[in-house]
Tab-separated table of C-alpha atoms and ligand atoms in Angstrom:
chain	number	residue	atom	x	y	z
A	374	MET	CA	-20.498	-37.226	-2.234
A	375	PHE	CA	-21.243	-33.995	-3.782
A	376	LYS	CA	-18.215	-32.252	-5.216
A	377	CYS	CA	-18.186	-29.286	-7.387
A	378	GLY	CA	-14.950	-28.448	-9.475
A	379	SER	CA	-12.011	-28.540	-7.401
A	380	LYS	CA	-12.568	-25.630	-5.286
A	381	ARG	CA	-12.590	-25.858	-1.534
A	382	GLU	CA	-15.989	-24.907	-0.196
A	383	PRO	CA	-15.693	-23.262	3.255
A	384	TRP	CA	-19.428	-23.301	3.980
A	385	GLY	CA	-19.537	-27.060	4.033
A	386	THR	CA	-21.489	-28.347	1.001
A	387	GLU	CA	-19.952	-31.858	1.499
A	388	GLN	CA	-21.383	-32.247	4.993
A	389	HIS	CA	-24.657	-30.971	3.622
A	390	VAL	CA	-24.845	-33.962	1.495
A	391	ASP	CA	-23.838	-36.482	4.027
A	392	ALA	CA	-26.187	-34.875	6.588
A	393	SER	CA	-29.532	-34.792	4.072
A	394	VAL	CA	-29.889	-38.062	2.066
A	395	ASP	CA	-33.600	-37.678	2.306
A	396	SER	CA	-35.235	-39.043	-0.998
A	397	LEU	CA	-37.671	-36.978	-2.832
A	398	GLU	CA	-39.669	-37.642	-6.042
A	399	VAL	CA	-40.212	-34.678	-8.483
A	400	LYS	CA	-41.659	-35.326	-11.935
A	401	GLY	CA	-40.356	-38.864	-11.692
A	402	ILE	CA	-36.836	-37.961	-11.000
A	403	ALA	CA	-35.369	-39.631	-7.809
A	404	MET	CA	-33.076	-37.146	-5.970
A	405	ARG	CA	-31.240	-37.458	-2.607
A	406	SER	CA	-32.342	-33.918	-1.710
A	407	MET	CA	-33.546	-30.822	-3.503
A	408	GLU	CA	-30.849	-28.590	-2.014
A	409	MET	CA	-28.311	-30.938	-3.286
A	410	ARG	CA	-29.885	-31.005	-6.607
A	411	ILE	CA	-29.982	-27.145	-6.927
A	412	ALA	CA	-26.399	-26.816	-5.855
A	413	ASN	CA	-25.447	-29.707	-8.193
A	414	ASP	CA	-27.316	-28.132	-11.078
A	415	ALA	CA	-26.017	-24.624	-10.367
A	416	CYS	CA	-22.488	-26.183	-10.839
A	417	TYR	CA	-22.896	-28.269	-13.626
A	418	ARG	CA	-26.042	-27.460	-15.743
A	419	GLY	CA	-26.757	-23.915	-15.082
A	420	MET	CA	-29.897	-21.999	-15.045
A	421	ARG	CA	-32.206	-24.289	-17.048
A	422	ALA	CA	-32.090	-27.261	-14.514
A	423	VAL	CA	-32.322	-24.715	-11.597
A	424	ASP	CA	-35.208	-23.251	-13.351
A	425	LEU	CA	-36.976	-26.533	-13.771
A	426	LEU	CA	-36.534	-27.387	-10.108
A	427	LEU	CA	-37.636	-23.919	-8.906
A	428	HIS	CA	-40.740	-24.443	-11.035
A	429	ALA	CA	-41.352	-27.905	-9.561
A	430	GLY	CA	-41.498	-26.180	-6.133
A	431	VAL	CA	-38.140	-26.348	-4.544
A	432	SER	CA	-37.580	-23.483	-2.305
A	433	PRO	CA	-34.688	-21.037	-3.016
A	434	HIS	CA	-34.509	-20.635	0.792
A	435	SER	CA	-33.579	-24.368	1.456
A	436	ARG	CA	-30.483	-24.668	3.329
A	437	ASN	CA	-27.721	-27.127	3.939
A	438	ALA	CA	-26.347	-28.462	7.078
A	439	ARG	CA	-24.285	-25.255	7.577
A	440	GLY	CA	-27.169	-23.160	6.633
A	441	SER	CA	-25.813	-22.106	3.030
A	442	THR	CA	-28.355	-21.367	0.515
A	443	PRO	CA	-28.444	-22.374	-3.190
A	444	LEU	CA	-27.637	-18.542	-3.516
A	445	HIS	CA	-24.359	-19.119	-1.347
A	446	LEU	CA	-23.337	-21.943	-3.756
A	447	ALA	CA	-24.039	-20.107	-7.129
A	448	ALA	CA	-22.132	-17.087	-5.635
A	449	PHE	CA	-19.038	-19.401	-4.905
A	450	HIS	CA	-19.101	-21.045	-8.246
A	451	GLY	CA	-19.591	-17.893	-9.946
A	452	HIS	CA	-22.790	-18.679	-11.662
A	453	ALA	CA	-24.486	-15.146	-12.139
A	454	SER	CA	-27.323	-16.537	-14.144
A	455	VAL	CA	-28.242	-18.851	-11.515
A	456	ALA	CA	-27.880	-16.368	-8.918
A	457	ALA	CA	-30.103	-14.051	-11.021
A	458	GLN	CA	-32.753	-16.615	-11.340
A	459	LEU	CA	-32.590	-17.457	-7.531
A	460	LEU	CA	-32.976	-13.717	-6.653
A	461	SER	CA	-35.872	-13.425	-9.155
A	462	ARG	CA	-37.406	-16.271	-7.186
A	463	GLY	CA	-37.052	-14.440	-3.888
A	464	ALA	CA	-33.816	-15.629	-2.634
A	465	ALA	CA	-32.650	-13.391	-0.082
A	466	PRO	CA	-29.545	-11.591	-1.318
A	467	ALA	CA	-27.751	-11.039	2.236
A	468	ALA	CA	-29.099	-13.988	4.220
A	469	PRO	CA	-26.119	-15.392	6.217
A	470	ASN	CA	-25.454	-19.054	6.738
A	471	HIS	CA	-24.703	-20.427	10.348
A	472	GLU	CA	-21.297	-19.103	10.093
A	473	GLY	CA	-22.565	-15.687	9.376
A	474	HIS	CA	-21.432	-15.755	5.817
A	475	SER	CA	-23.434	-14.023	3.181
A	476	PRO	CA	-23.728	-14.867	-0.401
A	477	LEU	CA	-21.485	-12.148	-0.998
A	478	HIS	CA	-18.860	-13.544	1.132
A	479	ALA	CA	-19.180	-16.683	-0.950
A	480	ALA	CA	-18.737	-14.745	-3.997
A	481	ALA	CA	-15.706	-13.173	-2.644
A	482	ALA	CA	-14.237	-16.305	-1.636
A	483	GLY	CA	-14.713	-18.046	-5.018
A	484	GLY	CA	-13.913	-15.012	-7.215
A	485	GLY	CA	-17.530	-14.765	-8.624
A	486	LEU	CA	-17.280	-11.021	-9.808
A	487	ALA	CA	-20.516	-11.063	-11.801
A	488	VAL	CA	-22.338	-12.638	-8.852
A	489	ALA	CA	-20.821	-10.431	-6.444
A	490	ARG	CA	-21.838	-7.136	-8.649
A	491	LEU	CA	-25.217	-8.554	-8.875
A	492	LEU	CA	-25.566	-9.146	-5.089
A	493	LEU	CA	-24.282	-5.504	-4.387
A	494	SER	CA	-26.787	-4.041	-6.780
A	495	ARG	CA	-29.393	-5.993	-4.733
A	496	GLY	CA	-28.189	-4.141	-1.649
A	497	ALA	CA	-25.904	-6.705	-0.173
A	498	ALA	CA	-23.477	-5.215	2.258
A	499	PRO	CA	-19.754	-5.697	1.818
A	500	SER	CA	-18.547	-6.942	4.987
A	501	ALA	CA	-15.020	-6.647	6.270
A	502	ALA	CA	-14.628	-10.377	6.167
A	503	ALA	CA	-15.746	-10.451	2.458
A	504	VAL	CA	-13.245	-7.947	1.692
A	505	ARG	CA	-10.434	-9.782	3.494
A	506	LEU	CA	-11.271	-12.820	1.417
A	507	ALA	CA	-10.908	-10.980	-1.747
A	508	ALA	CA	-7.789	-9.423	-0.531
A	509	ALA	CA	-6.210	-12.632	0.432
A	510	ARG	CA	-6.755	-13.862	-3.049
A	511	GLY	CA	-5.389	-10.795	-4.436
A	512	ASP	CA	-8.550	-10.259	-6.453
A	513	ALA	CA	-8.231	-6.428	-7.483
A	514	PRO	CA	-11.499	-6.448	-9.635
A	515	MET	CA	-13.318	-7.904	-6.798
A	516	LEU	CA	-11.841	-5.486	-4.224
A	517	ALA	CA	-12.727	-2.576	-6.685
A	518	ALA	CA	-16.331	-3.585	-6.849
A	519	LEU	CA	-16.605	-4.021	-3.095
A	520	ALA	CA	-15.005	-0.748	-2.455
A	521	ALA	CA	-17.256	0.949	-4.920
A	522	ALA	CA	-20.038	-0.292	-2.668
A	523	GLY	CA	-18.423	0.981	0.591
A	524	GLY	CA	-16.541	-1.987	1.359
A	525	GLU	CA	-12.893	-0.551	1.571
A	526	MET	CA	-9.813	-2.521	2.991
A	527	ASP	CA	-9.017	-2.268	6.471
A	528	GLU	CA	-5.398	-2.679	7.760
A	529	ALA	CA	-5.702	-6.394	7.765
A	530	ALA	CA	-7.186	-6.675	4.419
A	531	ALA	CA	-4.495	-4.231	2.894
A	532	SER	CA	-1.942	-6.373	4.557
A	533	LEU	CA	-3.301	-9.641	3.186
A	534	ALA	CA	-3.467	-8.051	-0.168
A	535	PHE	CA	0.094	-7.084	-0.191
A	536	ALA	CA	1.138	-10.373	1.076
A	537	GLU	CA	-0.299	-11.950	-1.931
A	538	ALA	CA	1.343	-9.503	-4.240
A	539	VAL	CA	4.792	-10.271	-2.525
A	540	ARG	CA	3.947	-13.850	-2.831
A	541	ARG	CA	3.259	-13.587	-6.697
A	542	CYS	CA	6.427	-11.724	-7.172
A	543	GLU	CA	8.365	-14.260	-5.304
A	544	GLU	CA	6.883	-16.907	-7.411
A	545	GLY	CA	7.641	-15.121	-10.725
A	546	ARG	CA	3.866	-14.411	-11.318
A	547	VAL	CA	4.483	-10.691	-12.107
A	548	ASP	CA	1.654	-10.035	-14.747
A	549	GLY	CA	-0.901	-7.592	-15.568
A	550	ALA	CA	-3.067	-8.248	-12.520
A	551	LEU	CA	-0.179	-7.098	-10.225
A	552	PRO	CA	-0.257	-3.318	-10.825
A	553	PRO	CA	-4.080	-2.976	-10.119
A	554	LEU	CA	-3.716	-4.957	-6.793
A	555	LEU	CA	-0.674	-2.845	-5.720
A	556	ARG	CA	-2.414	0.509	-6.629
A	557	LEU	CA	-5.353	-0.704	-4.513
A	558	VAL	CA	-3.112	-1.375	-1.535
A	559	PHE	CA	-1.266	1.894	-2.031
A	560	ALA	CA	-4.571	3.845	-2.088
A	561	ALA	CA	-5.882	2.097	0.982
A	562	ASP	CA	-2.511	2.841	2.694
A	563	LEU	CA	-3.003	6.431	2.495
A	564	ARG	CA	-6.571	6.379	3.459
A	565	LEU	CA	-5.727	4.183	6.414
A	566	LEU	CA	-2.682	6.452	7.192
A	567	LEU	CA	-4.786	9.504	7.487
A	568	ALA	CA	-7.391	7.795	9.617
A	569	ARG	CA	-4.615	7.048	12.083
A	570	GLY	CA	-4.029	10.786	12.408
A	571	ARG	CA	-1.474	13.439	12.122
A	572	SER	CA	-0.803	16.799	13.502
A	573	VAL	CA	0.198	19.716	11.043
A	574	ALA	CA	2.301	22.754	11.854
A	575	ASN	CA	2.179	25.426	9.102
A	576	VAL	CA	5.213	27.330	8.765
A	577	THR	CA	6.285	30.242	6.476
A	578	CYS	CA	8.151	29.299	3.521
A	579	LEU	CA	11.803	30.522	3.498
A	580	ARG	CA	14.386	30.938	0.962
A	581	PRO	CA	17.960	32.471	0.792
A	582	GLU	CA	17.715	36.282	0.374
A	583	GLU	CA	20.353	36.197	-2.240
A	584	GLU	CA	19.093	34.262	-5.430
A	585	GLY	CA	21.010	31.258	-6.231
A	586	GLY	CA	22.771	31.307	-2.719
A	587	GLY	CA	22.227	29.113	0.314
A	588	TYR	CA	23.358	25.791	-1.026
A	589	GLY	CA	25.596	23.365	0.757
A	590	LEU	CA	25.542	25.315	4.006
A	591	TYR	CA	25.691	23.673	7.489
A	592	ASP	CA	25.709	24.576	11.097
A	593	GLU	CA	26.584	28.207	12.148
A	594	GLU	CA	26.969	29.219	8.407
A	595	LEU	CA	23.387	28.076	7.595
A	596	ALA	CA	22.011	29.548	10.790
A	597	ALA	CA	23.582	32.755	9.769
A	598	LEU	CA	22.180	32.846	6.319
A	599	PRO	CA	19.877	35.739	5.492
A	600	LEU	CA	16.463	34.453	4.689
A	601	THR	CA	13.253	35.801	3.008
A	602	GLU	CA	9.763	34.457	2.602
A	603	GLY	CA	9.039	31.999	-0.307
A	604	ARG	CA	10.131	28.780	-1.911
A	605	VAL	CA	13.012	28.097	-4.240
A	606	CYS	CA	12.005	24.616	-5.460
A	607	ALA	CA	14.519	24.826	-8.123
A	608	GLY	CA	13.207	23.295	-11.368
A	609	GLY	CA	10.164	21.863	-9.742
A	610	GLU	CA	6.438	23.007	-9.197
A	611	CYS	CA	5.988	22.904	-5.183
A	612	CYS	CA	2.974	23.998	-3.332
A	613	ALA	CA	3.141	27.614	-2.200
A	614	GLU	CA	2.491	26.484	1.388
A	615	CYS	CA	5.260	24.887	3.846
A	616	SER	CA	4.675	22.853	6.890
A	617	ARG	CA	5.821	20.043	9.107
A	618	ILE	CA	3.658	17.138	9.769
A	619	ASP	CA	3.999	14.423	12.552
A	620	PHE	CA	2.569	11.108	11.692
A	621	PRO	CA	2.456	8.969	14.890
A	622	SER	CA	1.994	5.894	12.941
A	623	LEU	CA	3.132	6.133	9.338
A	624	ALA	CA	3.922	2.466	9.545
A	625	THR	CA	2.114	0.192	12.178
A	626	ARG	CA	4.198	-1.362	14.751
A	627	GLU	CA	4.010	-4.847	12.939
A	628	GLU	CA	5.205	-3.226	9.789
A	629	ALA	CA	7.793	-1.593	11.282
A	630	ASP	CA	9.050	-4.675	13.173
A	631	LEU	CA	8.880	-6.884	10.076
A	632	PHE	CA	11.016	-4.484	8.065
A	633	LEU	CA	13.377	-4.148	11.045
A	634	GLN	CA	13.946	-7.815	11.194
A	635	GLU	CA	15.113	-7.767	7.577
A	636	LEU	CA	17.217	-4.729	8.073
A	637	GLU	CA	18.943	-5.997	11.136
A	638	LEU	CA	20.409	-8.828	8.863
A	639	ALA	CA	21.157	-6.600	6.056
A	640	ILE	CA	22.957	-3.781	7.790
A	641	VAL	CA	25.773	-5.174	9.523
A	642	PRO	CA	28.793	-3.128	11.057
A	643	PRO	CA	30.566	-1.136	9.575
A	644	LEU	CA	27.563	-0.607	7.291
A	645	HIS	CA	25.238	2.035	8.541
A	646	GLN	CA	23.125	2.515	5.507
A	647	PHE	CA	20.966	0.454	3.139
A	648	SER	CA	19.464	2.025	0.155
A	649	LEU	CA	16.529	0.940	-1.976
A	650	MET	CA	19.082	0.198	-4.756
A	651	LYS	CA	21.069	-2.285	-2.441
A	652	CYS	CA	17.926	-3.674	-1.392
A	653	ALA	CA	16.631	-4.568	-4.737
A	654	PHE	CA	19.544	-6.964	-5.157
A	655	ARG	CA	18.851	-8.482	-1.723
A	656	ASP	CA	15.490	-10.068	-1.891
A	657	THR	CA	12.038	-9.511	-3.182
A	658	ARG	CA	10.104	-9.323	0.017
A	659	THR	CA	12.324	-6.697	1.716
A	660	THR	CA	12.436	-4.671	-1.532
A	661	LEU	CA	8.586	-4.630	-1.689
A	662	HIS	CA	8.277	-3.689	2.000
A	663	PHE	CA	10.790	-0.735	1.530
A	664	VAL	CA	8.608	0.169	-1.866
A	665	ARG	CA	5.311	0.193	0.164
A	666	LEU	CA	6.556	2.487	2.830
A	667	LEU	CA	8.117	4.766	0.262
A	668	GLU	CA	5.010	4.876	-1.647
A	669	ARG	CA	2.994	5.862	1.488
A	670	MET	CA	5.228	8.621	2.011
A	671	ARG	CA	5.127	9.976	-1.563
A	672	ARG	CA	1.064	9.736	-1.235
A	673	ALA	CA	1.073	11.307	1.924
A	674	ILE	CA	3.199	14.396	0.595
A	675	ALA	CA	1.032	14.637	-2.570
A	676	HIS	CA	-2.047	14.627	-0.405
A	677	GLU	CA	-0.635	17.033	2.183
A	678	TYR	CA	0.682	19.640	-0.322
A	679	GLY	CA	-2.164	19.252	-2.787
A	680	LEU	CA	0.019	17.814	-5.601
A	681	PRO	CA	-0.869	15.442	-8.380
A	682	LEU	CA	0.736	12.283	-7.436
A	683	ARG	CA	2.563	12.217	-10.769
A	684	ARG	CA	4.351	15.467	-9.857
A	685	VAL	CA	6.113	13.790	-6.844
A	686	LEU	CA	8.937	11.695	-7.550
A	687	PRO	CA	11.310	9.831	-5.095
A	688	VAL	CA	14.865	10.949	-5.495
A	689	GLN	CA	16.746	9.280	-2.728
A	690	SER	CA	15.508	6.949	0.163
A	691	PHE	CA	17.885	4.906	2.393
A	692	VAL	CA	17.730	3.193	5.861
A	693	SER	CA	20.100	4.676	8.250
A	694	CYS	CA	21.449	2.734	11.279
A	695	PHE	CA	23.577	4.130	13.915
A	696	ARG	CA	24.785	2.008	16.980
A	697	GLY	CA	26.365	3.054	20.016
A	698	ALA	CA	27.600	6.611	21.106
A	699	GLN	CA	28.184	8.724	18.049
A	700	ASP	CA	29.988	12.068	18.343
A	701	LYS	CA	27.973	13.784	15.677
A	702	GLN	CA	24.803	12.372	13.767
A	703	GLY	CA	23.310	14.987	11.618
A	704	GLY	CA	24.327	18.675	12.205
A	705	LEU	CA	22.062	21.533	11.462
A	706	HIS	CA	20.947	21.557	7.713
A	707	ALA	CA	18.019	22.023	5.475
A	708	ASP	CA	17.630	19.034	2.801
A	709	GLU	CA	16.966	21.550	-0.041
A	710	SER	CA	20.155	23.228	0.824
A	711	THR	CA	22.207	19.951	0.765
A	712	HIS	CA	20.502	19.023	-2.745
A	713	ALA	CA	18.631	21.487	-4.689
A	714	GLU	CA	16.240	18.873	-6.158
A	715	MET	CA	15.062	17.755	-2.690
A	716	HIS	CA	11.482	19.464	-2.438
A	717	TYR	CA	9.840	17.232	0.174
A	718	SER	CA	11.319	15.075	3.003
A	719	ALA	CA	9.933	12.206	5.134
A	720	VAL	CA	11.842	10.566	7.768
A	721	LEU	CA	10.107	7.236	9.121
A	722	TYR	CA	11.422	5.941	12.491
A	723	LEU	CA	11.964	2.171	13.091
A	724	SER	CA	13.262	2.531	16.698
A	725	THR	CA	12.032	4.503	19.896
A	726	HIS	CA	14.039	6.961	21.685
A	727	GLY	CA	14.234	5.880	25.328
A	728	GLU	CA	13.466	2.356	24.408
A	729	ASP	CA	15.949	1.376	21.740
A	730	PHE	CA	18.435	4.300	22.102
A	731	GLU	CA	19.182	7.368	24.087
A	732	GLY	CA	20.038	10.523	22.431
A	733	GLY	CA	19.491	10.635	18.678
A	734	THR	CA	16.397	13.230	19.041
A	735	PHE	CA	15.398	15.033	15.793
A	736	TYR	CA	15.092	18.641	16.434
A	737	TRP	CA	13.589	21.539	14.442
A	738	ASN	CA	15.952	24.465	14.705
A	739	ASP	CA	14.379	27.868	13.986
A	740	ALA	CA	15.535	31.568	14.445
A	741	SER	CA	13.822	32.798	17.569
A	742	PRO	CA	11.947	35.988	17.114
A	743	ALA	CA	13.982	37.306	20.317
A	744	GLY	CA	17.357	36.548	18.623
A	745	GLY	CA	19.359	33.341	18.710
A	746	ARG	CA	17.669	29.834	17.816
A	747	GLU	CA	15.271	27.836	19.432
A	748	ARG	CA	14.836	24.035	19.111
A	749	LEU	CA	11.770	21.830	18.931
A	750	ALA	CA	12.424	18.057	19.935
A	751	VAL	CA	10.630	15.258	17.869
A	752	PRO	CA	11.715	12.216	19.842
A	753	PRO	CA	11.556	9.176	17.233
A	754	ALA	CA	9.244	6.603	17.993
A	755	LYS	CA	8.756	3.280	16.051
A	756	GLY	CA	6.637	3.627	13.170
A	757	SER	CA	6.327	7.400	13.515
A	758	ALA	CA	7.413	9.849	10.679
A	759	VAL	CA	8.105	13.518	10.177
A	760	VAL	CA	7.153	14.927	6.721
A	761	PHE	CA	8.040	18.252	5.612
A	762	SER	CA	8.770	20.906	2.970
A	763	SER	CA	12.599	20.459	2.337
A	764	GLY	CA	13.369	24.354	2.075
A	765	TRP	CA	15.246	26.578	4.573
A	766	GLU	CA	12.051	27.083	6.627
A	767	ASN	CA	12.717	23.505	7.920
A	768	MET	CA	16.164	23.568	9.377
A	769	HIS	CA	16.802	20.539	11.491
A	770	GLU	CA	19.511	18.408	13.067
A	771	VAL	CA	19.838	15.094	14.891
A	772	GLU	CA	21.250	14.911	18.481
A	773	PRO	CA	24.316	12.661	18.679
A	774	LEU	CA	23.424	9.105	19.671
A	775	ALA	CA	24.379	8.337	23.327
A	776	SER	CA	23.619	4.542	23.296
A	777	GLY	CA	21.485	1.820	21.543
A	778	THR	CA	20.730	1.268	18.078
A	779	ARG	CA	18.622	3.780	16.089
A	780	PHE	CA	16.926	2.940	12.484
A	781	ALA	CA	15.381	5.606	10.366
A	782	VAL	CA	14.476	5.727	6.776
A	783	PRO	CA	15.074	9.254	5.395
A	784	SER	CA	13.279	9.821	2.152
A	785	PHE	CA	13.594	12.632	-0.290
A	786	PHE	CA	11.090	13.630	-2.992
A	787	THR	CA	11.244	16.156	-5.785
A	788	THR	CA	8.631	17.867	-8.024
A	789	CYS	CA	11.324	18.262	-10.857
A	790	ALA	CA	10.293	16.646	-14.273
A	791	VAL	CA	12.544	13.692	-15.300
A	792	PRO	CA	15.198	15.213	-17.735
A	793	PRO	CA	14.156	14.761	-21.209
A	794	GLU	CA	17.213	12.351	-22.034
A	795	LEU	CA	16.179	10.004	-19.288
A	796	ARG	CA	12.490	9.968	-20.015
A	797	ARG	CA	10.862	6.802	-21.281
A	798	ALA	CA	7.547	6.216	-22.950
A	799	PRO	CA	5.027	5.371	-20.030
A	800	PRO	CA	3.897	1.824	-19.988
A	801	ARG	CA	0.787	1.319	-22.304
A	802	ASP	CA	-1.009	-1.041	-20.108
A	803	ASP	CA	-0.685	-3.071	-16.838
A	804	ALA	CA	1.044	-5.898	-18.618
A	805	ALA	CA	3.868	-3.363	-19.676
A	806	VAL	CA	3.948	-1.860	-16.126
A	807	ALA	CA	4.369	-5.607	-14.680
A	808	ALA	CA	7.239	-6.105	-17.236
A	809	GLU	CA	8.775	-2.965	-15.937
A	810	LEU	CA	8.289	-3.900	-12.218
A	811	GLN	CA	9.842	-7.245	-12.922
A	812	ARG	CA	12.836	-5.800	-14.678
A	813	SER	CA	13.668	-2.884	-12.372
A	814	LEU	CA	12.498	-4.003	-8.954
A	815	VAL	CA	11.870	-7.748	-8.697
A	816	ALA	CA	14.910	-8.887	-10.757
A	817	PRO	CA	17.129	-6.104	-11.582
A	818	ARG	CA	20.306	-7.030	-13.379
A	819	GLU	CA	22.206	-3.838	-12.702
A	820	ALA	CA	22.110	-0.724	-10.641
A	821	ALA	CA	20.933	1.214	-13.361
A	822	ASP	CA	17.659	-0.707	-13.438
A	823	VAL	CA	16.827	0.408	-10.012
A	824	ARG	CA	18.016	3.989	-10.463
A	825	HIS	CA	15.795	4.120	-13.324
A	826	LEU	CA	12.944	2.909	-11.356
A	827	MET	CA	12.791	5.971	-9.185
A	828	MET	CA	12.376	8.074	-12.368
A	829	GLU	CA	9.616	5.982	-13.771
A	830	TRP	CA	7.879	5.444	-10.318
A	831	HIS	CA	5.202	8.149	-10.946
A	832	THR	CA	4.276	6.274	-14.221
A	833	LEU	CA	4.229	2.990	-12.767
A	834	PHE	CA	2.359	3.730	-9.583
A	835	ALA	CA	-0.224	6.344	-10.779
A	836	GLU	CA	-3.463	6.936	-8.872
A	837	ASP	CA	-5.166	5.281	-11.772
A	838	PRO	CA	-4.469	4.913	-15.526
A	839	ALA	CA	-5.815	8.349	-16.328
A	840	ASP	CA	-3.221	9.686	-13.972
A	841	ARG	CA	-0.292	8.428	-16.029
A	842	PRO	CA	1.624	11.316	-17.645
A	843	GLU	CA	1.794	11.247	-21.527
A	844	ASP	CA	4.698	13.444	-21.907
A	845	SER	CA	5.739	15.129	-18.721
A	846	ALA	CA	7.268	14.286	-15.353
B	32	AKG	O1	17.505	10.594	10.975
B	32	AKG	C1	16.870	11.748	11.122
B	32	AKG	O2	16.328	11.897	12.141
B	32	AKG	C2	16.966	12.680	10.205
B	32	AKG	C3	17.901	12.466	8.982
B	32	AKG	C4	17.987	13.681	8.134
B	32	AKG	O3	17.762	14.801	8.595
B	32	AKG	C5	18.392	13.543	6.809
B	32	AKG	O4	18.890	12.597	6.338
B	32	AKG	O5	18.438	14.703	6.090
B	33	FE2	FE1	17.659	16.172	6.969
């Protein structure tokens, strides 16, 4: 039986051999079948033997029982020179087999990057199925090659790639291949998020009239504070424009449900909060789900406010859980007023108003032009999020919970630089990034490790290596 290495061959080479035992005679060499011989030689002897066979008249279009061509087989086994030879002899770069799989699909399944690049350069289209195969294998270079040709990850592919990243972390395989994979997932997540839609309401930035004032105020005191146009953004570099953005689906329902399952076990009464720090001491899977969502919020903020990704740092993120009637949940406040370094906020909801709980609605609370205050309701829905500039223009409050359980993930970001005394040299390469992820996220030994991660985040999860800051925030 024909076997090529130890790889599983999804397009059925083995059946092919069983099905085509027709003897042929070429230049005195007895063979069971030409197709088999090409496939075999592609695997073991490479181009020279294939060259001889092709010269002897074997067709590069020959197919096995599943309709796979020699090009499919060369692609799966990563023989770029054989594939090039077959292509130069007229092999069709995109011909599907009986299952509809193209040679590129075979390359994506087998990890033959050079063949994949060759096929793409000959016009092979990167199908969603090929992208998903590469995603499931966590093959970042293959995913990058497919994306460069227009084959970007869809939601299923991004989740497969992330699941593979989680698996590697759980199995202790945190190496230089992991950061590029995570960066691809995070970039896909932002693209997919924006495709799911959002609605933006621009608002005039507001700050306290009195310089240095306006901090630590709540409720009536805050409502009465004299304000003027502009941002404070103490110590940071914020965008000059302010807004509030509704994302109907910052997390998909499946993601929200998965995360929620974990949280329901982790946040048991009387606990009603769960921070990333506590999360990192719980288990790798929950931590990484948290990190993926937090990074999506960070990228959404950088994108919406036109800020370089390296300037947006997470300062705090936690899951809040309120159960049953609560007299007071969140009075009127502005996030930047409560903590000066909070410049951008995001609140992701994991529960739905009217289904999982009653009350608990989020309200914008603005001074009305006619005097007094006016409120605008944002009823939480599973997977939805509000993202906003944290200044005095975006005062908000949360209505007391009447019944049910309400999970939310309030997250706060700063544009302040990391204080010089806490800065570390940015990691030199992806192996160093991986080592840092292992130390501060996958297997932290003390809370300080996770705390430090927040400050290093922007260097570990930069858009690309060139975006890693040399000496600043
Ligand atoms: O849970 C919410 O809806 C908002 C929470 C909030 O405003 C905050 O934590 O600052
Ligand atoms: Fe808030």
